[in-house]
mmCIF file of C-alpha atoms and ligand atoms in Angstrom:
data_model
loop_
_atom_site.group_PDB
_atom_site.id
_atom_site.type_symbol
_atom_site.label_atom_id
_atom_site.label_comp_id
_atom_site.label_asym_id
_atom_site.label_seq_id
_atom_site.Cartn_x
_atom_site.Cartn_y
_atom_site.Cartn_z
ATOM 1 C CA MET A 1 16.264 8.915 9.673
ATOM 2 C CA TRP A 2 16.842 6.192 6.983
ATOM 3 C CA GLY A 3 17.106 8.921 4.352
ATOM 4 C CA LYS A 4 13.580 10.176 4.970
ATOM 5 C CA ARG A 5 12.443 13.831 5.276
ATOM 6 C CA ASP A 6 12.883 15.368 8.691
ATOM 7 C CA ASP A 7 9.106 16.070 8.934
ATOM 8 C CA MET A 8 7.895 12.388 8.442
ATOM 9 C CA VAL A 9 5.313 11.392 10.990
ATOM 10 C CA VAL A 10 7.178 8.600 12.703
ATOM 11 C CA HIS A 11 4.875 6.153 14.520
ATOM 12 C CA ASP A 12 7.525 3.724 15.591
ATOM 13 C CA LYS A 13 11.377 3.994 15.488
ATOM 14 C CA GLU A 14 11.890 0.277 15.754
ATOM 15 C CA PRO A 15 10.535 -1.312 13.713
ATOM 16 C CA PHE A 16 10.525 1.891 11.660
ATOM 17 C CA ASN A 17 7.019 2.954 10.729
ATOM 18 C CA ALA A 18 6.581 6.368 9.218
ATOM 19 C CA GLU A 19 4.292 8.302 6.817
ATOM 20 C CA PRO A 20 4.846 11.650 5.112
ATOM 21 C CA PRO A 21 2.963 14.858 6.100
ATOM 22 C CA PRO A 22 0.058 15.184 3.675
ATOM 23 C CA ALA A 23 1.585 18.343 1.989
ATOM 24 C CA ALA A 24 4.599 16.234 0.967
ATOM 25 C CA LEU A 25 2.284 14.207 -1.386
ATOM 26 C CA ALA A 26 -0.017 17.005 -2.519
ATOM 27 C CA GLY A 27 0.091 17.460 -6.255
ATOM 28 C CA GLN A 28 2.883 15.047 -6.975
ATOM 29 C CA ALA A 29 2.116 11.982 -9.187
ATOM 30 C CA LEU A 30 5.319 10.313 -8.200
ATOM 31 C CA THR A 31 6.396 10.252 -4.558
ATOM 32 C CA PRO A 32 10.105 11.063 -3.948
ATOM 33 C CA VAL A 33 11.832 8.249 -2.111
ATOM 34 C CA ASP A 34 12.485 10.564 0.925
ATOM 35 C CA ALA A 35 8.679 11.014 1.406
ATOM 36 C CA PHE A 36 7.624 7.419 0.607
ATOM 37 C CA TYR A 37 5.875 5.785 3.549
ATOM 38 C CA SER A 38 7.816 3.008 5.346
ATOM 39 C CA ARG A 39 6.113 -0.057 7.016
ATOM 40 C CA ASN A 40 8.106 -2.699 8.686
ATOM 41 C CA HIS A 41 7.398 -5.576 11.089
ATOM 42 C CA GLY A 42 11.024 -6.129 12.176
ATOM 43 C CA PRO A 43 14.582 -4.721 11.728
ATOM 44 C CA PHE A 44 15.753 -4.340 8.142
ATOM 45 C CA PRO A 45 18.029 -7.168 6.820
ATOM 46 C CA ASP A 46 21.279 -5.879 5.358
ATOM 47 C CA LEU A 47 21.598 -8.051 2.204
ATOM 48 C CA ASP A 48 24.583 -7.760 -0.131
ATOM 49 C CA PRO A 49 23.482 -7.518 -3.759
ATOM 50 C CA ALA A 50 26.584 -9.351 -4.864
ATOM 51 C CA THR A 51 25.715 -12.492 -2.886
ATOM 52 C CA TRP A 52 21.861 -12.146 -2.833
ATOM 53 C CA ARG A 53 20.051 -15.189 -4.503
ATOM 54 C CA LEU A 54 16.419 -15.979 -5.332
ATOM 55 C CA ARG A 55 15.181 -19.442 -5.180
ATOM 56 C CA VAL A 56 11.961 -20.390 -7.000
ATOM 57 C CA ASP A 57 10.599 -23.836 -6.072
ATOM 58 C CA GLY A 58 7.486 -25.740 -4.957
ATOM 59 C CA LEU A 59 4.968 -27.039 -7.471
ATOM 60 C CA VAL A 60 7.222 -26.330 -10.500
ATOM 61 C CA ASP A 61 8.854 -28.479 -13.224
ATOM 62 C CA GLN A 62 12.068 -26.457 -13.081
ATOM 63 C CA GLU A 63 13.426 -25.001 -9.845
ATOM 64 C CA LEU A 64 15.369 -21.724 -10.287
ATOM 65 C CA ASP A 65 18.325 -20.381 -8.301
ATOM 66 C CA LEU A 66 19.181 -16.833 -9.512
ATOM 67 C CA SER A 67 21.689 -14.082 -8.642
ATOM 68 C CA LEU A 68 20.766 -10.476 -9.168
ATOM 69 C CA SER A 69 22.675 -10.382 -12.513
ATOM 70 C CA ASP A 70 20.968 -13.685 -13.601
ATOM 71 C CA LEU A 71 17.581 -11.896 -12.924
ATOM 72 C CA GLN A 72 18.702 -8.849 -14.900
ATOM 73 C CA ARG A 73 20.201 -10.805 -17.853
ATOM 74 C CA ARG A 74 17.808 -13.700 -18.324
ATOM 75 C CA PHE A 75 14.540 -11.698 -18.207
ATOM 76 C CA GLU A 76 13.201 -8.657 -19.869
ATOM 77 C CA THR A 77 13.418 -5.437 -17.826
ATOM 78 C CA ARG A 78 10.157 -3.747 -17.097
ATOM 79 C CA THR A 79 9.401 -0.348 -15.559
ATOM 80 C CA GLU A 80 5.964 0.468 -14.100
ATOM 81 C CA VAL A 81 4.466 3.249 -11.966
ATOM 82 C CA VAL A 82 2.669 1.565 -9.107
ATOM 83 C CA THR A 83 0.900 2.995 -6.065
ATOM 84 C CA LEU A 84 1.539 1.008 -2.791
ATOM 85 C CA GLU A 85 -1.059 1.348 -0.085
ATOM 86 C CA CYS A 86 -0.932 -0.289 3.387
ATOM 87 C CA ALA A 87 -4.189 -1.999 4.493
ATOM 88 C CA GLY A 88 -3.907 0.124 7.600
ATOM 89 C CA ASN A 89 -3.983 3.445 5.698
ATOM 90 C CA ARG A 90 -6.481 5.798 7.544
ATOM 91 C CA ARG A 91 -6.740 3.626 10.599
ATOM 92 C CA ALA A 92 -6.680 6.739 12.809
ATOM 93 C CA GLU A 93 -10.212 7.529 11.792
ATOM 94 C CA LEU A 94 -11.357 4.016 12.759
ATOM 95 C CA LEU A 95 -9.652 4.113 16.167
ATOM 96 C CA ALA A 96 -11.364 7.361 16.882
ATOM 97 C CA VAL A 97 -14.584 5.382 16.642
ATOM 98 C CA ARG A 98 -13.472 2.607 19.055
ATOM 99 C CA PRO A 99 -9.895 1.763 20.304
ATOM 100 C CA ILE A 100 -7.678 -0.592 18.219
ATOM 101 C CA PRO A 101 -4.864 -1.493 20.573
ATOM 102 C CA GLY A 102 -1.450 -2.591 19.377
ATOM 103 C CA GLN A 103 -1.833 -1.279 15.853
ATOM 104 C CA VAL A 104 -0.119 1.623 14.169
ATOM 105 C CA PRO A 105 -2.381 4.702 14.153
ATOM 106 C CA TRP A 106 -1.828 5.464 10.440
ATOM 107 C CA GLY A 107 -3.089 8.740 9.017
ATOM 108 C CA PRO A 108 -4.081 9.132 5.340
ATOM 109 C CA THR A 109 -0.587 8.932 3.761
ATOM 110 C CA THR A 110 0.315 5.350 4.295
ATOM 111 C CA ILE A 111 0.220 5.263 0.459
ATOM 112 C CA SER A 112 2.812 6.406 -2.134
ATOM 113 C CA THR A 113 3.573 6.063 -5.784
ATOM 114 C CA ALA A 114 6.908 5.175 -7.358
ATOM 115 C CA GLU A 115 8.376 4.022 -10.665
ATOM 116 C CA TRP A 116 9.537 0.481 -10.062
ATOM 117 C CA THR A 117 12.097 -1.328 -12.296
ATOM 118 C CA GLY A 118 12.484 -5.100 -12.340
ATOM 119 C CA VAL A 119 11.231 -8.194 -14.093
ATOM 120 C CA SER A 120 7.772 -9.744 -14.316
ATOM 121 C CA LEU A 121 7.229 -12.561 -11.848
ATOM 122 C CA ALA A 122 5.242 -14.076 -14.683
ATOM 123 C CA ASP A 123 8.388 -14.408 -16.821
ATOM 124 C CA LEU A 124 10.098 -16.403 -13.929
ATOM 125 C CA LEU A 125 6.958 -18.583 -13.700
ATOM 126 C CA VAL A 126 7.168 -19.339 -17.360
ATOM 127 C CA ALA A 127 10.672 -20.572 -16.876
ATOM 128 C CA ALA A 128 9.794 -22.553 -13.729
ATOM 129 C CA ARG A 129 6.641 -24.062 -15.231
ATOM 130 C CA PRO A 130 4.045 -24.479 -12.436
ATOM 131 C CA VAL A 131 2.555 -28.014 -12.401
ATOM 132 C CA PRO A 132 -1.176 -28.944 -12.056
ATOM 133 C CA GLY A 133 -2.413 -28.180 -8.532
ATOM 134 C CA ALA A 134 -0.378 -25.034 -8.366
ATOM 135 C CA ALA A 135 -2.790 -22.191 -7.093
ATOM 136 C CA HIS A 136 -0.686 -19.774 -5.070
ATOM 137 C CA VAL A 137 2.660 -18.140 -5.042
ATOM 138 C CA ALA A 138 4.306 -17.369 -1.701
ATOM 139 C CA PHE A 139 7.221 -14.954 -0.936
ATOM 140 C CA THR A 140 9.546 -15.174 2.083
ATOM 141 C CA ALA A 141 12.005 -12.622 3.405
ATOM 142 C CA PRO A 142 14.661 -12.920 6.056
ATOM 143 C CA ASP A 143 13.410 -10.039 8.382
ATOM 144 C CA VAL A 144 12.113 -11.574 11.670
ATOM 145 C CA SER A 145 9.146 -9.978 13.338
ATOM 146 C CA PRO A 146 9.530 -9.964 17.086
ATOM 147 C CA SER A 147 5.867 -9.029 17.480
ATOM 148 C CA VAL A 148 4.693 -12.560 16.487
ATOM 149 C CA ASP A 149 4.789 -15.347 19.002
ATOM 150 C CA PRO A 150 7.070 -17.256 18.245
ATOM 151 C CA PRO A 151 8.901 -14.635 16.276
ATOM 152 C CA GLN A 152 8.923 -15.535 12.530
ATOM 153 C CA PRO A 153 10.204 -14.144 9.140
ATOM 154 C CA TYR A 154 7.930 -11.967 6.990
ATOM 155 C CA GLY A 155 5.983 -13.739 4.225
ATOM 156 C CA SER A 156 2.814 -13.660 2.286
ATOM 157 C CA SER A 157 1.280 -15.009 -0.928
ATOM 158 C CA ILE A 158 -0.880 -14.118 -3.905
ATOM 159 C CA PRO A 159 -3.106 -16.265 -6.025
ATOM 160 C CA LEU A 160 -1.313 -17.856 -9.166
ATOM 161 C CA PRO A 161 -3.437 -15.893 -11.790
ATOM 162 C CA LYS A 162 -2.358 -12.635 -10.179
ATOM 163 C CA ALA A 163 1.213 -13.840 -10.159
ATOM 164 C CA CYS A 164 0.975 -14.756 -13.803
ATOM 165 C CA SER A 165 -0.639 -11.425 -14.881
ATOM 166 C CA GLY A 166 2.589 -9.695 -15.892
ATOM 167 C CA GLU A 167 2.204 -6.570 -13.739
ATOM 168 C CA VAL A 168 3.642 -8.224 -10.685
ATOM 169 C CA LEU A 169 7.310 -7.304 -10.370
ATOM 170 C CA LEU A 170 10.470 -8.379 -8.696
ATOM 171 C CA ALA A 171 11.927 -4.953 -8.546
ATOM 172 C CA TRP A 172 15.517 -3.747 -7.933
ATOM 173 C CA GLY A 173 14.962 -0.103 -8.955
ATOM 174 C CA MET A 174 12.851 2.719 -7.535
ATOM 175 C CA ASN A 175 12.430 6.096 -9.192
ATOM 176 C CA GLY A 176 15.431 5.441 -11.399
ATOM 177 C CA ALA A 177 17.846 4.475 -8.605
ATOM 178 C CA PRO A 178 18.763 1.058 -6.990
ATOM 179 C CA LEU A 179 16.045 -0.025 -4.553
ATOM 180 C CA PRO A 180 17.028 1.441 -1.178
ATOM 181 C CA ARG A 181 17.513 -0.958 1.687
ATOM 182 C CA ILE A 182 14.623 0.439 3.575
ATOM 183 C CA HIS A 183 12.250 -0.328 0.694
ATOM 184 C CA GLY A 184 13.472 -3.843 0.330
ATOM 185 C CA GLY A 185 16.815 -3.749 -1.560
ATOM 186 C CA PRO A 186 18.320 -5.413 -3.299
ATOM 187 C CA VAL A 187 15.031 -6.974 -4.589
ATOM 188 C CA ARG A 188 11.340 -6.750 -3.517
ATOM 189 C CA VAL A 189 7.994 -7.957 -4.852
ATOM 190 C CA VAL A 190 5.734 -5.182 -6.157
ATOM 191 C CA VAL A 191 2.047 -6.393 -6.390
ATOM 192 C CA PRO A 192 -0.085 -3.600 -8.111
ATOM 193 C CA GLY A 193 -3.645 -3.293 -6.864
ATOM 194 C CA PHE A 194 -3.030 -5.545 -3.813
ATOM 195 C CA ILE A 195 -2.529 -4.487 -0.132
ATOM 196 C CA GLY A 196 1.076 -3.344 0.542
ATOM 197 C CA ALA A 197 1.592 -6.459 2.791
ATOM 198 C CA ARG A 198 1.733 -8.636 -0.300
ATOM 199 C CA SER A 199 4.670 -6.625 -1.736
ATOM 200 C CA VAL A 200 7.347 -8.518 0.149
ATOM 201 C CA LYS A 201 10.592 -6.649 0.638
ATOM 202 C CA TRP A 202 14.121 -8.290 0.687
ATOM 203 C CA VAL A 203 12.464 -11.311 -1.084
ATOM 204 C CA GLN A 204 14.739 -14.462 -1.201
ATOM 205 C CA HIS A 205 12.285 -17.285 -1.884
ATOM 206 C CA VAL A 206 9.361 -17.732 -4.214
ATOM 207 C CA THR A 207 7.339 -20.899 -3.630
ATOM 208 C CA VAL A 208 4.551 -22.191 -5.875
ATOM 209 C CA ALA A 209 1.919 -24.095 -3.689
ATOM 210 C CA SER A 210 -1.600 -25.384 -3.729
ATOM 211 C CA GLU A 211 -2.511 -23.321 -0.634
ATOM 212 C CA PRO A 212 -1.970 -19.720 0.443
ATOM 213 C CA SER A 213 1.156 -19.093 2.539
ATOM 214 C CA ASP A 214 1.041 -20.301 6.110
ATOM 215 C CA SER A 215 2.943 -17.289 7.344
ATOM 216 C CA TYR A 216 1.297 -15.457 10.186
ATOM 217 C CA PHE A 217 1.116 -12.396 7.955
ATOM 218 C CA GLN A 218 -1.111 -14.225 5.403
ATOM 219 C CA ALA A 219 -2.929 -16.793 7.641
ATOM 220 C CA GLU A 220 -3.786 -14.642 10.563
ATOM 221 C CA ASP A 221 -2.874 -10.991 10.027
ATOM 222 C CA TYR A 222 -4.329 -8.734 7.293
ATOM 223 C CA ARG A 223 -7.821 -10.185 7.647
ATOM 224 C CA LEU A 224 -11.095 -8.337 7.940
ATOM 225 C CA LEU A 225 -13.014 -9.571 11.056
ATOM 226 C CA PRO A 226 -16.549 -8.824 12.185
ATOM 227 C CA PRO A 227 -16.523 -6.097 14.861
ATOM 228 C CA ASP A 228 -16.802 -8.528 17.749
ATOM 229 C CA ALA A 229 -14.632 -11.311 16.533
ATOM 230 C CA GLU A 230 -11.341 -12.538 17.978
ATOM 231 C CA PRO A 231 -8.434 -12.886 15.481
ATOM 232 C CA GLY A 232 -7.161 -16.421 14.780
ATOM 233 C CA PRO A 233 -5.705 -18.406 11.915
ATOM 234 C CA GLY A 234 -7.926 -18.531 8.843
ATOM 235 C CA ARG A 235 -10.587 -16.248 10.418
ATOM 236 C CA GLY A 236 -12.093 -13.329 8.557
ATOM 237 C CA ILE A 237 -11.711 -12.109 4.981
ATOM 238 C CA SER A 238 -8.060 -12.355 3.722
ATOM 239 C CA LEU A 239 -7.253 -8.990 2.205
ATOM 240 C CA GLY A 240 -5.849 -9.119 -1.244
ATOM 241 C CA PRO A 241 -7.133 -6.497 -3.806
ATOM 242 C CA LEU A 242 -7.484 -3.071 -2.299
ATOM 243 C CA THR A 243 -10.663 -1.026 -2.035
ATOM 244 C CA MET A 244 -11.235 2.317 -3.678
ATOM 245 C CA THR A 245 -10.182 5.258 -1.558
ATOM 246 C CA SER A 246 -9.512 8.959 -1.471
ATOM 247 C CA ALA A 247 -8.037 11.559 0.843
ATOM 248 C CA ILE A 248 -7.665 15.383 1.168
ATOM 249 C CA LEU A 249 -3.951 16.263 1.281
ATOM 250 C CA SER A 250 -4.112 20.136 1.277
ATOM 251 C CA PRO A 251 -5.258 21.959 3.287
ATOM 252 C CA ASP A 252 -4.320 19.807 6.287
ATOM 253 C CA HIS A 253 -6.557 18.829 9.158
ATOM 254 C CA GLY A 254 -6.409 21.524 11.710
ATOM 255 C CA ASP A 255 -4.979 24.269 9.471
ATOM 256 C CA ARG A 256 -5.774 27.953 10.094
ATOM 257 C CA LEU A 257 -5.960 29.815 6.861
ATOM 258 C CA PRO A 258 -7.512 32.931 5.185
ATOM 259 C CA ALA A 259 -11.132 32.658 4.122
ATOM 260 C CA GLY A 260 -11.841 32.929 0.392
ATOM 261 C CA PRO A 261 -10.629 31.027 -2.621
ATOM 262 C CA THR A 262 -8.471 27.998 -1.487
ATOM 263 C CA ASP A 263 -6.822 25.259 -3.397
ATOM 264 C CA VAL A 264 -8.089 21.805 -2.156
ATOM 265 C CA ILE A 265 -5.836 19.001 -3.330
ATOM 266 C CA GLY A 266 -6.070 15.202 -2.773
ATOM 267 C CA TYR A 267 -5.615 11.713 -4.167
ATOM 268 C CA ALA A 268 -8.085 9.079 -5.218
ATOM 269 C CA PHE A 269 -7.258 5.518 -6.058
ATOM 270 C CA ALA A 270 -9.237 2.819 -7.842
ATOM 271 C CA PRO A 271 -7.240 -0.441 -7.924
ATOM 272 C CA GLU A 272 -7.438 -3.577 -10.174
ATOM 273 C CA GLY A 273 -8.265 -2.148 -13.439
ATOM 274 C CA ARG A 274 -10.701 0.498 -12.456
ATOM 275 C CA ARG A 275 -10.446 4.254 -12.758
ATOM 276 C CA ILE A 276 -11.602 7.185 -10.649
ATOM 277 C CA ALA A 277 -14.316 8.836 -12.764
ATOM 278 C CA ARG A 278 -15.356 11.714 -10.482
ATOM 279 C CA VAL A 279 -14.480 13.256 -7.172
ATOM 280 C CA ASP A 280 -17.079 15.398 -5.262
ATOM 281 C CA VAL A 281 -16.094 17.845 -2.543
ATOM 282 C CA SER A 282 -18.419 19.397 0.055
ATOM 283 C CA LEU A 283 -18.309 22.151 2.574
ATOM 284 C CA ASP A 284 -21.572 21.145 4.187
ATOM 285 C CA GLY A 285 -21.081 17.496 5.159
ATOM 286 C CA GLY A 286 -22.392 16.250 1.925
ATOM 287 C CA GLN A 287 -25.618 18.234 1.404
ATOM 288 C CA THR A 288 -24.165 19.898 -1.715
ATOM 289 C CA TRP A 289 -21.075 18.868 -3.711
ATOM 290 C CA THR A 290 -18.735 20.562 -6.172
ATOM 291 C CA GLN A 291 -16.767 18.411 -8.675
ATOM 292 C CA ALA A 292 -12.950 18.433 -8.609
ATOM 293 C CA VAL A 293 -10.646 18.204 -11.668
ATOM 294 C CA VAL A 294 -9.332 14.501 -11.627
ATOM 295 C CA ASP A 295 -6.043 13.989 -13.369
ATOM 296 C CA ASP A 296 -5.394 10.932 -15.480
ATOM 297 C CA PRO A 297 -3.470 8.236 -13.603
ATOM 298 C CA PRO A 298 0.227 8.033 -14.409
ATOM 299 C CA SER A 299 -0.288 4.353 -15.167
ATOM 300 C CA PRO A 300 -3.159 1.808 -14.916
ATOM 301 C CA TRP A 301 -1.618 0.808 -11.450
ATOM 302 C CA ALA A 302 -1.529 4.236 -9.896
ATOM 303 C CA TRP A 303 -3.557 6.724 -7.946
ATOM 304 C CA GLN A 304 -5.068 9.884 -9.488
ATOM 305 C CA LEU A 305 -4.618 13.376 -8.185
ATOM 306 C CA TRP A 306 -7.495 15.782 -7.941
ATOM 307 C CA HIS A 307 -7.849 19.488 -7.160
ATOM 308 C CA LEU A 308 -10.262 22.278 -7.139
ATOM 309 C CA VAL A 309 -10.621 25.915 -5.701
ATOM 310 C CA LEU A 310 -13.283 26.240 -3.011
ATOM 311 C CA ASP A 311 -14.480 29.519 -1.540
ATOM 312 C CA LEU A 312 -14.023 28.918 2.157
ATOM 313 C CA PRO A 313 -16.391 30.899 4.456
ATOM 314 C CA ALA A 314 -14.875 32.523 7.643
ATOM 315 C CA GLY A 315 -14.983 30.217 10.727
ATOM 316 C CA PRO A 316 -14.569 26.565 11.456
ATOM 317 C CA VAL A 317 -15.371 24.550 8.354
ATOM 318 C CA GLU A 318 -15.344 20.802 7.485
ATOM 319 C CA ILE A 319 -14.204 19.738 4.022
ATOM 320 C CA THR A 320 -15.432 16.306 2.805
ATOM 321 C CA ALA A 321 -14.752 14.360 -0.286
ATOM 322 C CA ARG A 322 -15.991 11.254 -2.052
ATOM 323 C CA ALA A 323 -14.658 9.498 -5.146
ATOM 324 C CA TRP A 324 -16.639 7.528 -7.693
ATOM 325 C CA ASP A 325 -15.127 4.816 -9.936
ATOM 326 C CA ASP A 326 -15.954 3.844 -13.531
ATOM 327 C CA SER A 327 -18.296 1.120 -12.309
ATOM 328 C CA GLY A 328 -20.403 3.727 -10.345
ATOM 329 C CA ALA A 329 -19.117 2.472 -6.974
ATOM 330 C CA THR A 330 -18.352 5.187 -4.337
ATOM 331 C CA GLN A 331 -17.000 5.376 -0.833
ATOM 332 C CA PRO A 332 -18.986 4.669 2.328
ATOM 333 C CA GLU A 333 -19.933 7.710 4.394
ATOM 334 C CA PHE A 334 -18.740 6.957 7.870
ATOM 335 C CA PRO A 335 -15.790 4.986 9.418
ATOM 336 C CA ALA A 336 -18.076 3.684 12.160
ATOM 337 C CA SER A 337 -19.725 1.317 9.598
ATOM 338 C CA LEU A 338 -16.343 -0.058 8.606
ATOM 339 C CA TRP A 339 -14.854 -0.496 12.104
ATOM 340 C CA ASN A 340 -13.101 -3.906 12.455
ATOM 341 C CA PRO A 341 -10.813 -5.233 15.226
ATOM 342 C CA ALA A 342 -7.521 -4.771 13.402
ATOM 343 C CA GLY A 343 -8.503 -1.557 11.663
ATOM 344 C CA TYR A 344 -8.069 -2.262 8.029
ATOM 345 C CA ALA A 345 -9.563 -0.948 4.841
ATOM 346 C CA ASN A 346 -10.987 2.392 6.053
ATOM 347 C CA ASN A 347 -12.174 4.019 2.806
ATOM 348 C CA SER A 348 -14.908 6.174 4.194
ATOM 349 C CA TRP A 349 -15.378 9.750 2.959
ATOM 350 C CA PRO A 350 -12.260 11.753 4.007
ATOM 351 C CA ARG A 351 -13.134 14.773 6.300
ATOM 352 C CA ILE A 352 -10.830 17.517 7.473
ATOM 353 C CA ARG A 353 -11.562 20.432 9.705
ATOM 354 C CA VAL A 354 -9.860 23.801 9.190
ATOM 355 C CA ASP A 355 -10.326 27.256 10.588
ATOM 356 C CA ALA A 356 -10.703 30.079 8.071
ATOM 357 C CA ALA A 357 -10.456 33.752 9.113
HETATM 358 N N1 MTE B 12 10.007 -8.338 4.223
HETATM 359 C C1 MTE B 12 8.963 -7.427 4.496
HETATM 360 N N2 MTE B 12 8.119 -7.148 3.485
HETATM 361 C C2 MTE B 12 7.213 -6.194 3.785
HETATM 362 C C3 MTE B 12 6.951 -5.677 5.030
HETATM 363 C C4 MTE B 12 7.754 -6.200 6.087
HETATM 364 O O1 MTE B 12 7.578 -5.880 7.352
HETATM 365 N N3 MTE B 12 8.788 -7.081 5.769
HETATM 366 N N4 MTE B 12 5.854 -4.946 5.248
HETATM 367 C C5 MTE B 12 4.860 -4.991 4.245
HETATM 368 C C6 MTE B 12 3.698 -3.963 4.427
HETATM 369 S S1 MTE B 12 2.554 -4.215 5.494
HETATM 370 C C7 MTE B 12 3.699 -2.869 3.517
HETATM 371 S S2 MTE B 12 2.421 -1.834 3.600
HETATM 372 C C8 MTE B 12 4.792 -2.676 2.543
HETATM 373 C C9 MTE B 12 5.408 -1.295 2.736
HETATM 374 O O2 MTE B 12 6.444 -1.107 1.798
HETATM 375 P P1 MTE B 12 7.437 0.159 2.071
HETATM 376 O O3 MTE B 12 8.021 0.135 3.408
HETATM 377 O O4 MTE B 12 8.311 0.118 0.971
HETATM 378 O O5 MTE B 12 6.529 1.416 1.872
HETATM 379 O O6 MTE B 12 5.770 -3.651 2.612
HETATM 380 C C10 MTE B 12 5.348 -4.927 2.873
HETATM 381 N N5 MTE B 12 6.492 -5.842 2.680
HETATM 382 MO MO1 MO B 13 0.968 -2.651 5.260
#
C-alpha cells in the first residue's frame, strides 16, 4: 500500500499510519523509502507540482509567493541526512503500563532516516526579512484532520532561532528522488532534531508570528502532561526538541533462535547537536553490561547504528540496552516513570524477550 513494503506494521489504513518491521531498519544508516514510517492525521492531499505555490507572510518586510521552480532557482540547493522520529515512537511500552485510548500504539520503528534535498528555510527568511517582534515560524498544510473537532488542516510551528539555523529544510527530494506524495510531496518541511510533528508535509504557507501556531496540533496536541491531567489548549510541555533514545532492532521481540553467539543490532539517537558516546547491552536486566560498537552518525542530524555479538544462554532471555550521550546523559530505566496521558517521549531502556534453544 502507498508504495510501502508488504510487511509494514499498519496501525491504521485511513489515515494511513504504518511503521516498518524492526529487521527492515537493522544495520541500514539510510532508510529506503518503502520502509520509512508514515504518520498521517488525515487523507493525503494530491498537489500538482506545476501549480503548487508557497506563500511566506506575517511579520516580514517582504512577503514571498513562490512556485516550485522559483524555490529551486532562487535559493541554494542543500542535501542533508536527517532522522525523523514521531513523538509517539515506542508508545506501545507506555500503554502496557496503563491504557492510552485513541492513540496509535507505535512500536520502536516510528523513526527513519533519509537524505533530504531542498533549500534552507533560513534563506527564505533572509529574503522575507522578519521584523521586530517575530518569534515563531508557523507552517500550514491543506490536509484536514477529521479527528479534531471541528476538523482542521494540519499545522505547527517552530521558534524563529531554530527556523533561522540553516538546517531546517523545505525539501522536494528524498533519497535522490522527487519527494513522494505520501511523505509530503511536492514540498515538506524537515526540522532536524525536533519531533516529527513539526516537519509539516504538503506545506503551502509559512507565517512569521509573535506567538506559536494556534493549530490544534501545536496548541493542544504534542504536549507532555502530568499523569492525571486532562488535555487542553496550552496545557503541559509543548514538545519541540527530541529526547535521546535507542532501540533493539535485531533480534526481534518474541524471536525463537539458537543459543550461542548472536548479532544484536539497534539504533541510538542523540538529537540537537549531541552524539551517542556509548551503548551498553545487558542480558541480566542491567546488573552487568557489555559495550556495543557504535557507528558514527551519517550526519550531525541522524541516528547512530550499534551492534555487538552476545552469547545467548539457552532458555528465555531479556535483552536490555541503554545509550549515553556526550554530555553523560542516559536513558531512564522504566516506562512507568515516563507514563503520560497522550503517550509521548518514551525513551526508557529498550527491552526485548527472546527464546534461545
Ligand atoms: N501535513 C501534515 N504534515 C505532517 C503530518 C500530517 O498528518 N499532516 N504528520 C506529522 C507527524 S506527527 C510526523 S511524525 C511526520 C511523519 O512524516 P512521514 O509520514 O513522512 O514519516 O509528519 C508530520 N507532518
Ligand atoms: Mo508524529
